[in-house]
Short mmCIF file of C-alpha atoms in Angstrom, two decimals:
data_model
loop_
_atom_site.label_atom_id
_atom_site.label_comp_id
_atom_site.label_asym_id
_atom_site.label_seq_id
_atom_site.Cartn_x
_atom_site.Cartn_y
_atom_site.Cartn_z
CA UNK K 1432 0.00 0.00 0.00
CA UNK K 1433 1.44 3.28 -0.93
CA UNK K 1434 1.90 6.15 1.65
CA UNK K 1435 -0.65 8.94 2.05
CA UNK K 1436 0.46 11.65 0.02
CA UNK K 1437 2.10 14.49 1.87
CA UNK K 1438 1.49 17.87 2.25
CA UNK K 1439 2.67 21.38 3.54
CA UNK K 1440 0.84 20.07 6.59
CA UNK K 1441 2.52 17.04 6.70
CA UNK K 1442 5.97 18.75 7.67
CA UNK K 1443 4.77 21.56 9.77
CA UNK K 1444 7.14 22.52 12.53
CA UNK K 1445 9.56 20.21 11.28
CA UNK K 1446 13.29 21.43 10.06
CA UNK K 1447 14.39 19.75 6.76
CA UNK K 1448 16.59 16.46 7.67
CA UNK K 1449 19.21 17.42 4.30
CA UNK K 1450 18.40 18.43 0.73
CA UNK K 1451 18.80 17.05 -3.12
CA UNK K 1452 19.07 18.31 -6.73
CA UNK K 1453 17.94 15.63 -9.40
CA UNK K 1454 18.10 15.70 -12.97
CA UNK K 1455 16.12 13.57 -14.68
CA UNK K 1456 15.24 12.78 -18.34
CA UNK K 1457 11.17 11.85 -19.78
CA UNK K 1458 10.45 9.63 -22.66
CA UNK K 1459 6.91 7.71 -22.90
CA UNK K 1460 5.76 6.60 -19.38
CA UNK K 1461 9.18 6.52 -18.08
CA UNK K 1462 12.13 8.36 -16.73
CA UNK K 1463 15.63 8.17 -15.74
CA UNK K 1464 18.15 10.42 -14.02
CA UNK K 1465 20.39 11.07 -11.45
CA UNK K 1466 20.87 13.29 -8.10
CA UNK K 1467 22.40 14.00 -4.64
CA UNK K 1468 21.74 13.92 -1.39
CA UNK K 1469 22.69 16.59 0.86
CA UNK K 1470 22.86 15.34 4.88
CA UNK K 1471 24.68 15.72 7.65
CA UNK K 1472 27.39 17.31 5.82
CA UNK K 1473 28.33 14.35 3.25
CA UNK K 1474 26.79 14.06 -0.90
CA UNK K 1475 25.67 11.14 -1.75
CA UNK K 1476 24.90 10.35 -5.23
CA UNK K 1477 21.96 8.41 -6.13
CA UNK K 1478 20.50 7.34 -9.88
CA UNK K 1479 16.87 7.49 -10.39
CA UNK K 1480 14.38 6.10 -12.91
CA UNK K 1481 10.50 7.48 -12.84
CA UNK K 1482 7.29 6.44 -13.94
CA UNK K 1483 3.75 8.02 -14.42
CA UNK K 1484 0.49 5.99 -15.06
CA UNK K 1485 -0.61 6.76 -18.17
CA UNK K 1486 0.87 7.70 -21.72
CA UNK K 1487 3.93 9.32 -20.51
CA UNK K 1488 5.48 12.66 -22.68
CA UNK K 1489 8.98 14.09 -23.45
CA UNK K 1490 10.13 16.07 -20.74
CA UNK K 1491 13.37 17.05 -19.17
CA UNK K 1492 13.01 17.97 -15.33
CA UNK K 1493 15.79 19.55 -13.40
CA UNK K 1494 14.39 20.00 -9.50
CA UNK K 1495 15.68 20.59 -5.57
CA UNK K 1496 14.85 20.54 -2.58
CA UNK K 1497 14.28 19.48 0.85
CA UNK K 1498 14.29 16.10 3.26
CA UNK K 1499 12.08 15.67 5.83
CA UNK K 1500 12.27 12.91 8.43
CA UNK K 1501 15.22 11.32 7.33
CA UNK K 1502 17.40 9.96 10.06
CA UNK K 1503 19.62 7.67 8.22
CA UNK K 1504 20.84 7.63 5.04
CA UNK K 1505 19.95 3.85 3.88
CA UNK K 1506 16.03 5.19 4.82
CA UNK K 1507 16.38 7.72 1.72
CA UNK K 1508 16.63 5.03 -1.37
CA UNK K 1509 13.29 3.65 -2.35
CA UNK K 1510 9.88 4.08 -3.95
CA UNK K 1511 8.72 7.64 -3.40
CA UNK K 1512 4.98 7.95 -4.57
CA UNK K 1513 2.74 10.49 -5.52
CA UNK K 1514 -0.98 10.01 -5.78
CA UNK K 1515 -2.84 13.38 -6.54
CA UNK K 1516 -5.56 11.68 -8.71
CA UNK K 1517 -5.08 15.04 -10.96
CA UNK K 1518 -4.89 13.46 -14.47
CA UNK K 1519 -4.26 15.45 -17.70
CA UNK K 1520 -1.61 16.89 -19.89
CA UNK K 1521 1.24 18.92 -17.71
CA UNK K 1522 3.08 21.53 -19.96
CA UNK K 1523 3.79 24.24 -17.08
CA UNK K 1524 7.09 24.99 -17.09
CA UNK K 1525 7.39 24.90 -13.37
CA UNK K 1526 6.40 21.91 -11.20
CA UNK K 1527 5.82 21.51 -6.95
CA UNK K 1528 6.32 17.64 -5.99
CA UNK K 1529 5.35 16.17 -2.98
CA UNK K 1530 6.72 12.56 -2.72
CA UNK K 1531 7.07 10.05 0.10
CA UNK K 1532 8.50 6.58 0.74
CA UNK K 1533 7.71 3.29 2.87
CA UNK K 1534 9.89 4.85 5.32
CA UNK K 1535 8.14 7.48 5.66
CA UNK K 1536 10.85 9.89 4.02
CA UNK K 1537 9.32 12.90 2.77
CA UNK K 1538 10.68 14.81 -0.48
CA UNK K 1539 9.97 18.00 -1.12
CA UNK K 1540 10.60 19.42 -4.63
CA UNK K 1541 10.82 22.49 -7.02
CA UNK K 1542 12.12 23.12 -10.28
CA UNK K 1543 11.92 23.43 -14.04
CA UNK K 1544 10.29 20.96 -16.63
CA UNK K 1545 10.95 21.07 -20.45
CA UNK K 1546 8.51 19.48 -22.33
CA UNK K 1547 5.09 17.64 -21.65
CA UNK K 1548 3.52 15.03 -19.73
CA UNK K 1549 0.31 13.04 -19.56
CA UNK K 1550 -0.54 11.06 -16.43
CA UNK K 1551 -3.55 9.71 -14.85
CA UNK K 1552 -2.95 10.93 -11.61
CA UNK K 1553 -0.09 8.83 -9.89
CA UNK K 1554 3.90 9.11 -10.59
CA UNK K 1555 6.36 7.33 -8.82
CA UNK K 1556 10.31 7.62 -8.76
CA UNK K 1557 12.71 4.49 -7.38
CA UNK K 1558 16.06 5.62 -6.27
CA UNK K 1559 19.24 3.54 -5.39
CA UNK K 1560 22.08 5.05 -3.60
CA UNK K 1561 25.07 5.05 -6.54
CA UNK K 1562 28.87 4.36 -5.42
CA UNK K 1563 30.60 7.22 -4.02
#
């Protein structure tokens, strides 16, 4: 079962854990990228590969952003979900994620998207820690 999908709410009060940047690259109902993790003073890179249910686009998204509830750093690789239910076309140039994983690791991001996507209303993104 996935985790409920968090919110502004869902961190309130709480200082961000560390921070990532991920760059990631859109064809057809899948991604793939890379990023790093910001924490306790160390970068750790990590590779990532995305999907969104339904017909997928061509985009290229370049986001960052914050960590919350992140103790350890084996707790951050995983399946982060989103489940708005909002389904259409997504051409805004700007995007506002809120994802979370099974450890209850909450990933707050921002950036820039390049391109379009169509999804019925639920993405997800896997990452796996990458050799340092």
């Amino acid at each position: 079962m996935a985790p409920a999908v968090p919110t502004a709410q869902s961190i309130a009060g709480r200082a961000p854990s560390g921070t990532v940047t991920i760059a990631e690259n859109f064809l057809g109902g899948a991604g793939a990228g890379n990023g790093t993790l910001h924490f306790r003073g160390q970068n750790y890179p990590f590779r990532l590969a995305g999907t969104v249910v339904g017909p997928g686009g061509a985009a290229r998204i370049q986001a960052s952003g914050n960590i919350y509830g992140l103790t350890k750093v084996e707790d951050f690789a995983g399946i982060y979900t989103q489940g708005t239910g909002q389904r259409g076309i997504d051409t805004s140039t700007r995007s506002d994620l809120w994802l979370q994983n099974s450890s209850g690791v909450i990933m707050h991001l921002r950036g820039t998207q390049i391109g379009g996507t169509l999804s019925l209303g639920r993405d997800e993104l896997l990452i796996e820690m990458a050799p340092r």
